[in-house]
Amino acid sequence: MANNTIAALSCDRYSLFGEKCVDVGVCRSTGVRIWLCYQTFGKRDAAGGVVLLIMGLASPSLLWDMKFCECLASRGYYVIRFDNRDMGRSTFLTDRRVMPATATTNSAEDETDVWNANAFSSSSSSPSSSDSWFGAFGDSKMDFMRLAYSGVVSGGRKLLREVYTLEDMARDSVGLLDALNVRKAHIVGMCMGGVIAQLVAIYHSTRVESLSLLSTYSGSLQAGRPSLREAFALAQVATYIARKGFAVPASLRGKNGKSGPSPKEEEALAHTLVNLIARFAPEAEPSFSIDRKACFKQVQRILRRSSDFSGVLRQYVALLNAKDRTTGLKRIHLPTVILHGTKDPIVPYVNGKQLAGMIPQAKFVTLEGIGHVLHPALREKIIDTLAANMQQSRRGKQGLPTTSRL
């Protein structure tokens, strides 16, 4: 109850900026009531219909940047972006801990006890598994390396037990549509958001007008995985986030001597995240280099809005343990487009091609030279592609070639 209240009050503070919170139902896996923070663009009765944007792992709604949302709305759509659970200003399941897959008890322990035990430390030594905010891991670099390795190597999926599933997160998305009285929507998802979008299309197909997937994958055991080098680069950033206190739940900061990160630490984290985004771009591609100054300002806005990364592990384990969707994907009969960058270091390009081959009549669009980002240089072309796919559901005819390049 406390987490739900916090989420609602947090969004009330930002209602002047068009952000609101809404109850989307009770999570089946945890029994926790979920509130999602969302923002809308365009007219509710827009001729093109409603577009629901679902962002990925550890990514708040603001990564669907304002210009992207406004540009899409200008094409005649009512656009909704929102924070997934455990991110931004939506509900955090703070009292639910990720546990080892072999654990015999459930994880409804209050994390306040964990913080009272002085588990968090900036030292290089790892706290015991019983004291760590990770549950199964500490905050040392090696712990994060182990976690990253489990996401790269096939067979490591059940290292940890998920608190909730991506199916639960898909129901959050449908619950948001219910709460806003939206019967059907064009579903757009990126990375983990693309996986959630797939599940919405598989299990809630009557609520979907069209499906657009960016930089995502099928969950097949044959899926392409990031290199260990990229996984370990992510692990380094995760280590930094944990050691600087950004993994302390916002609701517990300032209690029992656990102060939140300082403004200087937030600024330092912003620089760290800009470096990571540049790596994802990838910055080595001169045509699509990142404007670091603009990127830094956007990351600062995101961190000022919420610097709580305590829910990322819960999201990550849900993604890690997600089932192969191959069979369900073959049953999707919706206008579908898949966009994927040739230089994506996190979800390799081969995944997009594989995914397009699984969904009947799906269109595949190659983003030449693009990494794991919604690059501003291709914003208009990406939106053109999304809109063409959305229009198929209204026109009842093919609007895109089977394969193309941007």
CSV table of C-alpha atoms in Angstrom, one decimal:
chain,number,residue,atom,x,y,z
A,1,MET,CA,0.0,0.0,0.0
A,2,ALA,CA,2.8,2.4,0.9
A,3,ASN,CA,4.5,2.0,-2.5
A,4,ASN,CA,1.2,2.6,-4.3
A,5,THR,CA,0.7,5.8,-2.3
A,6,ILE,CA,4.2,7.0,-3.0
A,7,ALA,CA,3.8,6.4,-6.7
A,8,ALA,CA,0.5,8.3,-6.8
A,9,LEU,CA,1.9,11.3,-4.8
A,10,SER,CA,5.0,11.4,-6.9
A,11,CYS,CA,3.0,11.7,-10.1
A,12,ASP,CA,0.7,14.3,-8.5
A,13,ARG,CA,3.7,16.5,-8.1
A,14,TYR,CA,4.3,16.3,-11.9
A,15,SER,CA,0.7,16.6,-13.1
A,16,LEU,CA,1.3,20.2,-14.1
A,17,PHE,CA,3.7,18.7,-16.8
A,18,GLY,CA,1.0,16.3,-18.0
A,19,GLU,CA,2.2,13.3,-16.0
A,20,LYS,CA,-0.4,11.3,-14.1
A,21,CYS,CA,-0.5,8.0,-12.2
A,22,VAL,CA,-3.3,5.4,-12.7
A,23,ASP,CA,-4.1,2.1,-11.0
A,24,VAL,CA,-3.6,-0.7,-13.6
A,25,GLY,CA,-4.6,-3.7,-11.4
A,26,VAL,CA,-3.0,-6.2,-9.1
A,27,CYS,CA,0.1,-8.2,-10.2
A,28,ARG,CA,-0.8,-11.9,-10.4
A,29,SER,CA,2.7,-13.0,-9.3
A,30,THR,CA,3.0,-10.8,-6.2
A,31,GLY,CA,-0.4,-9.6,-5.3
A,32,VAL,CA,0.9,-6.0,-5.3
A,33,ARG,CA,-1.3,-3.3,-6.8
A,34,ILE,CA,0.5,-1.5,-9.7
A,35,TRP,CA,0.3,2.2,-10.5
A,36,LEU,CA,1.9,3.4,-13.7
A,37,CYS,CA,3.0,7.0,-14.4
A,38,TYR,CA,2.1,8.1,-17.9
A,39,GLN,CA,2.0,11.1,-20.2
A,40,THR,CA,0.0,11.7,-23.4
A,41,PHE,CA,0.5,13.7,-26.6
A,42,GLY,CA,-2.0,14.7,-29.2
A,43,LYS,CA,-5.8,14.6,-29.3
A,44,ARG,CA,-7.7,11.7,-27.6
A,45,ASP,CA,-9.9,11.4,-30.7
A,46,ALA,CA,-7.0,11.4,-33.2
A,47,ALA,CA,-7.8,9.9,-36.6
A,48,GLY,CA,-5.0,7.5,-36.5
A,49,GLY,CA,-5.9,6.0,-33.2
A,50,VAL,CA,-3.9,5.4,-30.0
A,51,VAL,CA,-0.2,4.6,-29.8
A,52,LEU,CA,1.2,2.9,-26.7
A,53,LEU,CA,5.0,3.2,-26.4
A,54,ILE,CA,6.8,0.6,-24.2
A,55,MET,CA,10.4,1.3,-23.2
A,56,GLY,CA,13.0,-1.3,-22.2
A,57,LEU,CA,15.1,-2.5,-19.3
A,58,ALA,CA,16.2,0.1,-16.8
A,59,SER,CA,14.7,2.8,-19.1
A,60,PRO,CA,12.1,5.4,-18.0
A,61,SER,CA,9.5,6.7,-20.4
A,62,LEU,CA,11.5,9.9,-21.1
A,63,LEU,CA,13.8,7.8,-23.4
A,64,TRP,CA,10.8,8.2,-25.8
A,65,ASP,CA,11.9,11.8,-26.0
A,66,MET,CA,9.5,14.7,-26.3
A,67,LYS,CA,10.3,15.4,-29.9
A,68,PHE,CA,9.7,11.8,-30.9
A,69,CYS,CA,6.3,11.7,-29.1
A,70,GLU,CA,5.3,15.1,-30.5
A,71,CYS,CA,6.3,14.2,-34.0
A,72,LEU,CA,4.4,11.0,-33.9
A,73,ALA,CA,1.3,12.8,-32.5
A,74,SER,CA,1.5,15.3,-35.3
A,75,ARG,CA,0.9,12.5,-37.8
A,76,GLY,CA,-2.6,12.1,-36.3
A,77,TYR,CA,-2.1,9.8,-33.3
A,78,TYR,CA,-2.8,9.9,-29.6
A,79,VAL,CA,0.5,8.9,-28.1
A,80,ILE,CA,1.0,7.4,-24.6
A,81,ARG,CA,4.4,6.9,-23.0
A,82,PHE,CA,4.7,5.4,-19.5
A,83,ASP,CA,7.2,4.2,-16.9
A,84,ASN,CA,7.2,0.4,-16.5
A,85,ARG,CA,6.9,-0.9,-12.9
A,86,ASP,CA,10.1,-0.6,-10.9
A,87,MET,CA,11.2,2.4,-13.0
A,88,GLY,CA,10.7,6.2,-12.9
A,89,ARG,CA,7.6,7.2,-11.0
A,90,SER,CA,5.6,4.0,-11.3
A,91,THR,CA,5.2,1.5,-8.5
A,92,PHE,CA,8.4,0.0,-7.1
A,93,LEU,CA,8.1,-3.5,-5.5
A,94,THR,CA,10.6,-2.5,-2.9
A,95,ASP,CA,9.7,-5.3,-0.4
A,96,ARG,CA,10.2,-8.1,-3.0
A,97,ARG,CA,13.7,-9.4,-3.3
A,98,VAL,CA,15.2,-11.5,-6.0
A,99,MET,CA,16.4,-14.8,-4.7
A,100,PRO,CA,18.5,-17.7,-6.0
A,101,ALA,CA,16.6,-20.1,-8.1
A,102,THR,CA,17.3,-22.8,-5.6
A,103,ALA,CA,15.9,-20.9,-2.6
A,104,THR,CA,13.1,-22.7,-0.8
A,105,THR,CA,11.3,-19.7,0.6
A,106,ASN,CA,9.7,-16.7,-1.1
A,107,SER,CA,11.1,-13.2,-1.0
A,108,ALA,CA,8.5,-11.0,0.7
A,109,GLU,CA,11.1,-9.8,3.2
A,110,ASP,CA,11.0,-6.0,3.9
A,111,GLU,CA,14.1,-4.5,2.4
A,112,THR,CA,14.2,-2.1,5.3
A,113,ASP,CA,15.8,-4.9,7.3
A,114,VAL,CA,18.4,-5.3,4.6
A,115,TRP,CA,19.4,-1.6,4.9
A,116,ASN,CA,19.3,-1.7,8.7
A,117,ALA,CA,21.9,-4.5,8.5
A,118,ASN,CA,24.3,-2.0,6.9
A,119,ALA,CA,24.5,-4.2,3.9
A,120,PHE,CA,25.4,-1.5,1.4
A,121,SER,CA,29.0,-0.6,1.3
A,122,SER,CA,31.3,1.2,-1.2
A,123,SER,CA,34.2,-1.1,-0.2
A,124,SER,CA,35.5,-3.7,-2.7
A,125,SER,CA,34.5,-6.6,-0.5
A,126,SER,CA,31.1,-8.2,-1.2
A,127,PRO,CA,28.5,-8.4,1.5
A,128,SER,CA,27.0,-11.8,2.3
A,129,SER,CA,24.2,-12.9,0.1
A,130,SER,CA,21.7,-12.7,3.0
A,131,ASP,CA,22.6,-9.0,3.5
A,132,SER,CA,22.8,-7.8,0.0
A,133,TRP,CA,20.2,-5.7,-1.7
A,134,PHE,CA,20.7,-8.1,-4.6
A,135,GLY,CA,19.5,-11.0,-2.4
A,136,ALA,CA,21.7,-13.5,-4.3
A,137,PHE,CA,24.5,-11.0,-5.1
A,138,GLY,CA,26.5,-8.3,-3.4
A,139,ASP,CA,27.6,-5.0,-4.8
A,140,SER,CA,31.1,-5.9,-5.9
A,141,LYS,CA,32.2,-5.8,-9.6
A,142,MET,CA,32.5,-9.6,-9.6
A,143,ASP,CA,28.9,-10.0,-8.6
A,144,PHE,CA,27.7,-7.9,-11.5
A,145,MET,CA,30.1,-9.8,-13.8
A,146,ARG,CA,28.4,-13.1,-12.8
A,147,LEU,CA,25.0,-11.6,-13.4
A,148,ALA,CA,26.0,-10.2,-16.8
A,149,TYR,CA,27.6,-13.6,-17.7
A,150,SER,CA,24.3,-15.4,-16.9
A,151,GLY,CA,22.6,-13.2,-19.5
A,152,VAL,CA,25.1,-14.0,-22.2
A,153,VAL,CA,25.7,-17.8,-21.8
A,154,SER,CA,22.8,-20.1,-22.7
A,155,GLY,CA,21.7,-22.2,-19.7
A,156,GLY,CA,22.2,-19.4,-17.2
A,157,ARG,CA,18.6,-18.3,-17.3
A,158,LYS,CA,17.5,-19.8,-14.0
A,159,LEU,CA,20.3,-18.6,-11.8
A,160,LEU,CA,17.8,-16.4,-10.0
A,161,ARG,CA,14.1,-16.6,-9.3
A,162,GLU,CA,12.0,-13.8,-10.8
A,163,VAL,CA,9.8,-11.7,-8.6
A,164,TYR,CA,7.3,-11.2,-11.4
A,165,THR,CA,7.2,-12.1,-15.1
A,166,LEU,CA,7.2,-10.2,-18.4
A,167,GLU,CA,3.6,-11.5,-18.8
A,168,ASP,CA,2.8,-9.5,-15.6
A,169,MET,CA,4.3,-6.4,-17.3
A,170,ALA,CA,2.3,-7.1,-20.4
A,171,ARG,CA,-0.8,-7.1,-18.3
A,172,ASP,CA,0.3,-3.7,-16.8
A,173,SER,CA,0.3,-2.3,-20.4
A,174,VAL,CA,-3.2,-3.7,-21.1
A,175,GLY,CA,-4.3,-2.4,-17.7
A,176,LEU,CA,-3.2,1.0,-18.6
A,177,LEU,CA,-5.3,0.9,-21.8
A,178,ASP,CA,-8.3,-0.3,-19.6
A,179,ALA,CA,-7.7,2.6,-17.2
A,180,LEU,CA,-7.7,5.1,-20.0
A,181,ASN,CA,-10.7,3.6,-21.7
A,182,VAL,CA,-8.7,2.6,-24.8
A,183,ARG,CA,-10.2,-0.4,-26.6
A,184,LYS,CA,-7.3,-1.0,-29.1
A,185,ALA,CA,-3.9,0.6,-29.6
A,186,HIS,CA,-0.9,0.5,-31.9
A,187,ILE,CA,1.8,-1.1,-29.7
A,188,VAL,CA,5.4,0.0,-30.1
A,189,GLY,CA,8.1,-1.6,-28.0
A,190,MET,CA,11.9,-1.3,-27.8
A,191,CYS,CA,14.3,-3.9,-26.4
A,192,MET,CA,12.6,-5.4,-23.3
A,193,GLY,CA,9.7,-3.2,-24.2
A,194,GLY,CA,9.6,-5.0,-27.5
A,195,VAL,CA,9.4,-8.3,-25.7
A,196,ILE,CA,6.5,-7.0,-23.6
A,197,ALA,CA,4.9,-5.8,-26.8
A,198,GLN,CA,5.2,-9.3,-28.3
A,199,LEU,CA,3.4,-10.7,-25.2
A,200,VAL,CA,0.6,-8.2,-25.5
A,201,ALA,CA,0.2,-9.2,-29.2
A,202,ILE,CA,0.3,-12.9,-28.3
A,203,TYR,CA,-2.0,-12.9,-25.3
A,204,HIS,CA,-4.1,-9.8,-25.8
A,205,SER,CA,-4.4,-9.7,-29.6
A,206,THR,CA,-7.9,-8.1,-29.6
A,207,ARG,CA,-6.4,-5.0,-28.0
A,208,VAL,CA,-3.8,-4.5,-30.7
A,209,GLU,CA,-4.2,-2.6,-34.0
A,210,SER,CA,-0.6,-3.0,-35.1
A,211,LEU,CA,2.8,-4.0,-33.7
A,212,SER,CA,6.1,-2.2,-34.1
A,213,LEU,CA,9.2,-3.7,-32.6
A,214,LEU,CA,12.6,-2.0,-32.3
A,215,SER,CA,15.9,-3.6,-31.2
A,216,THR,CA,14.4,-6.7,-29.7
A,217,TYR,CA,14.4,-10.5,-30.0
A,218,SER,CA,12.3,-13.7,-29.8
A,219,GLY,CA,13.6,-15.4,-26.8
A,220,SER,CA,14.7,-18.4,-28.8
A,221,LEU,CA,17.7,-20.3,-27.6
A,222,GLN,CA,19.2,-19.6,-31.0
A,223,ALA,CA,18.9,-15.8,-30.4
A,224,GLY,CA,22.1,-13.8,-30.9
A,225,ARG,CA,23.6,-12.5,-27.6
A,226,PRO,CA,25.8,-9.6,-26.8
A,227,SER,CA,29.5,-10.2,-26.5
A,228,LEU,CA,31.0,-10.7,-23.0
A,229,ARG,CA,32.8,-7.4,-23.6
A,230,GLU,CA,29.6,-5.5,-23.9
A,231,ALA,CA,27.9,-7.4,-21.0
A,232,PHE,CA,30.9,-6.6,-18.7
A,233,ALA,CA,30.7,-3.0,-19.8
A,234,LEU,CA,27.1,-2.9,-18.5
A,235,ALA,CA,28.3,-4.7,-15.3
A,236,GLN,CA,30.8,-2.0,-14.7
A,237,VAL,CA,28.1,0.7,-14.9
A,238,ALA,CA,25.8,-1.4,-12.6
A,239,THR,CA,28.6,-1.6,-10.1
A,240,TYR,CA,29.1,2.1,-10.1
A,241,ILE,CA,25.3,2.7,-9.7
A,242,ALA,CA,25.2,0.3,-6.7
A,243,ARG,CA,28.3,1.7,-5.0
A,244,LYS,CA,27.1,5.3,-5.2
A,245,GLY,CA,23.8,4.6,-3.6
A,246,PHE,CA,21.5,4.8,-6.6
A,247,ALA,CA,20.3,1.2,-5.9
A,248,VAL,CA,19.0,2.3,-2.5
A,249,PRO,CA,15.2,2.6,-2.9
A,250,ALA,CA,14.0,6.2,-3.0
A,251,SER,CA,11.5,5.4,-0.2
A,252,LEU,CA,14.4,4.3,2.1
A,253,ARG,CA,16.8,7.2,1.4
A,254,GLY,CA,17.4,9.4,4.4
A,255,LYS,CA,16.5,6.6,6.8
A,256,ASN,CA,18.8,4.7,9.1
A,257,GLY,CA,21.8,6.7,7.8
A,258,LYS,CA,21.2,5.8,4.2
A,259,SER,CA,21.2,9.1,2.5
A,260,GLY,CA,20.6,9.4,-1.2
A,261,PRO,CA,23.2,10.4,-3.8
A,262,SER,CA,24.4,13.9,-3.7
A,263,PRO,CA,24.0,16.4,-6.7
A,264,LYS,CA,27.7,15.9,-7.5
A,265,GLU,CA,27.1,12.1,-7.6
A,266,GLU,CA,24.1,12.5,-9.8
A,267,GLU,CA,26.2,14.7,-12.2
A,268,ALA,CA,28.9,12.1,-12.3
A,269,LEU,CA,26.4,9.3,-13.0
A,270,ALA,CA,25.0,11.4,-15.8
A,271,HIS,CA,28.4,11.5,-17.4
A,272,THR,CA,28.8,7.8,-16.9
A,273,LEU,CA,25.5,7.1,-18.6
A,274,VAL,CA,26.3,9.4,-21.5
A,275,ASN,CA,29.4,7.4,-22.1
A,276,LEU,CA,27.3,4.2,-22.1
A,277,ILE,CA,24.8,5.6,-24.5
A,278,ALA,CA,27.7,6.7,-26.8
A,279,ARG,CA,29.0,3.1,-26.7
A,280,PHE,CA,25.5,1.8,-27.6
A,281,ALA,CA,25.1,4.3,-30.5
A,282,PRO,CA,27.9,3.3,-31.4
A,283,GLU,CA,30.0,6.5,-31.4
A,284,ALA,CA,32.5,5.0,-33.7
A,285,GLU,CA,30.0,5.5,-36.6
A,286,PRO,CA,30.7,9.1,-37.6
A,287,SER,CA,27.3,9.5,-39.4
A,288,PHE,CA,25.5,8.7,-36.1
A,289,SER,CA,27.7,10.1,-33.4
A,290,ILE,CA,26.0,11.3,-30.2
A,291,ASP,CA,25.6,15.0,-29.4
A,292,ARG,CA,27.1,14.5,-25.9
A,293,LYS,CA,26.0,17.9,-24.6
A,294,ALA,CA,22.3,17.4,-25.6
A,295,CYS,CA,22.5,13.8,-24.3
A,296,PHE,CA,23.9,15.0,-21.0
A,297,LYS,CA,21.1,17.4,-20.5
A,298,GLN,CA,18.5,14.7,-21.2
A,299,VAL,CA,20.1,12.3,-18.8
A,300,GLN,CA,20.2,15.0,-16.1
A,301,ARG,CA,16.4,15.6,-16.6
A,302,ILE,CA,15.9,11.8,-16.2
A,303,LEU,CA,17.9,11.6,-13.0
A,304,ARG,CA,16.3,14.7,-11.5
A,305,ARG,CA,12.9,13.1,-12.1
A,306,SER,CA,14.0,9.8,-10.6
A,307,SER,CA,17.4,8.4,-9.7
A,308,ASP,CA,16.1,5.2,-8.2
A,309,PHE,CA,17.6,2.1,-9.9
A,310,SER,CA,16.6,-0.3,-7.1
A,311,GLY,CA,14.1,-2.1,-9.3
A,312,VAL,CA,16.4,-2.9,-12.2
A,313,LEU,CA,17.4,-6.3,-11.0
A,314,ARG,CA,13.8,-7.4,-10.7
A,315,GLN,CA,13.2,-6.3,-14.3
A,316,TYR,CA,16.4,-7.9,-15.5
A,317,VAL,CA,15.6,-11.3,-13.9
A,318,ALA,CA,12.1,-11.3,-15.4
A,319,LEU,CA,13.7,-10.7,-18.8
A,320,LEU,CA,16.4,-13.3,-18.2
A,321,ASN,CA,13.9,-15.9,-17.3
A,322,ALA,CA,11.4,-15.1,-20.1
A,323,LYS,CA,10.2,-18.1,-22.1
A,324,ASP,CA,10.9,-18.7,-25.8
A,325,ARG,CA,8.1,-17.0,-27.7
A,326,THR,CA,8.6,-18.7,-31.1
A,327,THR,CA,5.3,-20.6,-31.0
A,328,GLY,CA,3.2,-17.6,-30.0
A,329,LEU,CA,4.9,-15.3,-32.5
A,330,LYS,CA,3.8,-17.6,-35.3
A,331,ARG,CA,0.2,-17.0,-34.3
A,332,ILE,CA,0.5,-13.2,-34.6
A,333,HIS,CA,-1.6,-11.9,-37.5
A,334,LEU,CA,-1.3,-8.2,-37.2
A,335,PRO,CA,0.4,-5.5,-39.3
A,336,THR,CA,3.9,-5.8,-37.9
A,337,VAL,CA,7.2,-4.0,-38.6
A,338,ILE,CA,10.6,-4.8,-37.0
A,339,LEU,CA,13.4,-2.2,-37.1
A,340,HIS,CA,16.9,-3.1,-36.1
A,341,GLY,CA,20.3,-1.4,-36.2
A,342,THR,CA,23.2,-3.2,-37.9
A,343,LYS,CA,25.6,-2.0,-35.2
A,344,ASP,CA,23.4,-2.9,-32.2
A,345,PRO,CA,25.9,-4.2,-29.5
A,346,ILE,CA,23.3,-5.2,-27.0
A,347,VAL,CA,20.7,-7.0,-29.1
A,348,PRO,CA,22.7,-8.1,-32.2
A,349,TYR,CA,21.2,-7.4,-35.6
A,350,VAL,CA,20.6,-11.1,-36.4
A,351,ASN,CA,17.9,-11.1,-33.8
A,352,GLY,CA,15.7,-8.6,-35.8
A,353,LYS,CA,16.0,-10.8,-38.9
A,354,GLN,CA,15.2,-13.9,-37.0
A,355,LEU,CA,12.2,-12.3,-35.4
A,356,ALA,CA,10.9,-11.1,-38.7
A,357,GLY,CA,11.0,-14.6,-40.0
A,358,MET,CA,8.8,-15.8,-37.1
A,359,ILE,CA,5.9,-13.4,-37.4
A,360,PRO,CA,3.7,-14.0,-40.5
A,361,GLN,CA,4.0,-11.2,-43.1
A,362,ALA,CA,6.2,-9.1,-40.8
A,363,LYS,CA,8.2,-6.4,-42.5
A,364,PHE,CA,11.9,-6.0,-41.6
A,365,VAL,CA,13.6,-2.6,-41.8
A,366,THR,CA,17.4,-2.4,-41.4
A,367,LEU,CA,18.7,0.7,-39.7
A,368,GLU,CA,22.1,0.9,-41.4
A,369,GLY,CA,24.9,1.9,-39.0
A,370,ILE,CA,22.6,2.4,-36.0
A,371,GLY,CA,23.2,0.9,-32.6
A,372,HIS,CA,20.9,0.4,-29.6
A,373,VAL,CA,19.4,3.9,-29.5
A,374,LEU,CA,16.6,5.9,-31.0
A,375,HIS,CA,18.9,8.1,-32.9
A,376,PRO,CA,17.6,11.7,-33.5
A,377,ALA,CA,19.2,11.6,-37.0
A,378,LEU,CA,16.7,9.0,-38.1
A,379,ARG,CA,13.7,10.2,-36.0
A,380,GLU,CA,11.6,11.3,-39.0
A,381,LYS,CA,12.4,8.2,-41.0
A,382,ILE,CA,11.6,5.9,-38.1
A,383,ILE,CA,8.3,7.6,-37.5
A,384,ASP,CA,7.5,7.4,-41.2
A,385,THR,CA,8.1,3.6,-41.0
A,386,LEU,CA,6.0,3.2,-37.8
A,387,ALA,CA,3.1,5.3,-39.3
A,388,ALA,CA,3.1,3.3,-42.5
A,389,ASN,CA,2.7,0.1,-40.5
A,390,MET,CA,0.0,1.6,-38.3
A,391,GLN,CA,-1.9,2.7,-41.4
A,392,GLN,CA,-2.1,-0.9,-42.6
A,393,SER,CA,-4.6,-1.7,-39.9
A,394,ARG,CA,-6.9,1.1,-41.1
A,395,ARG,CA,-6.4,0.6,-44.9
A,396,GLY,CA,-6.4,-3.2,-44.9
A,397,LYS,CA,-3.5,-3.4,-47.4
A,398,GLN,CA,0.3,-3.7,-47.4
A,399,GLY,CA,2.1,-0.4,-46.7
A,400,LEU,CA,5.7,-1.5,-46.5
A,401,PRO,CA,8.0,-3.7,-48.6
A,402,THR,CA,9.0,-7.0,-47.0
A,403,THR,CA,12.5,-5.7,-46.3
A,404,SER,CA,14.0,-2.3,-46.6
A,405,ARG,CA,16.8,-0.1,-45.3
A,406,LEU,CA,16.9,3.4,-43.8
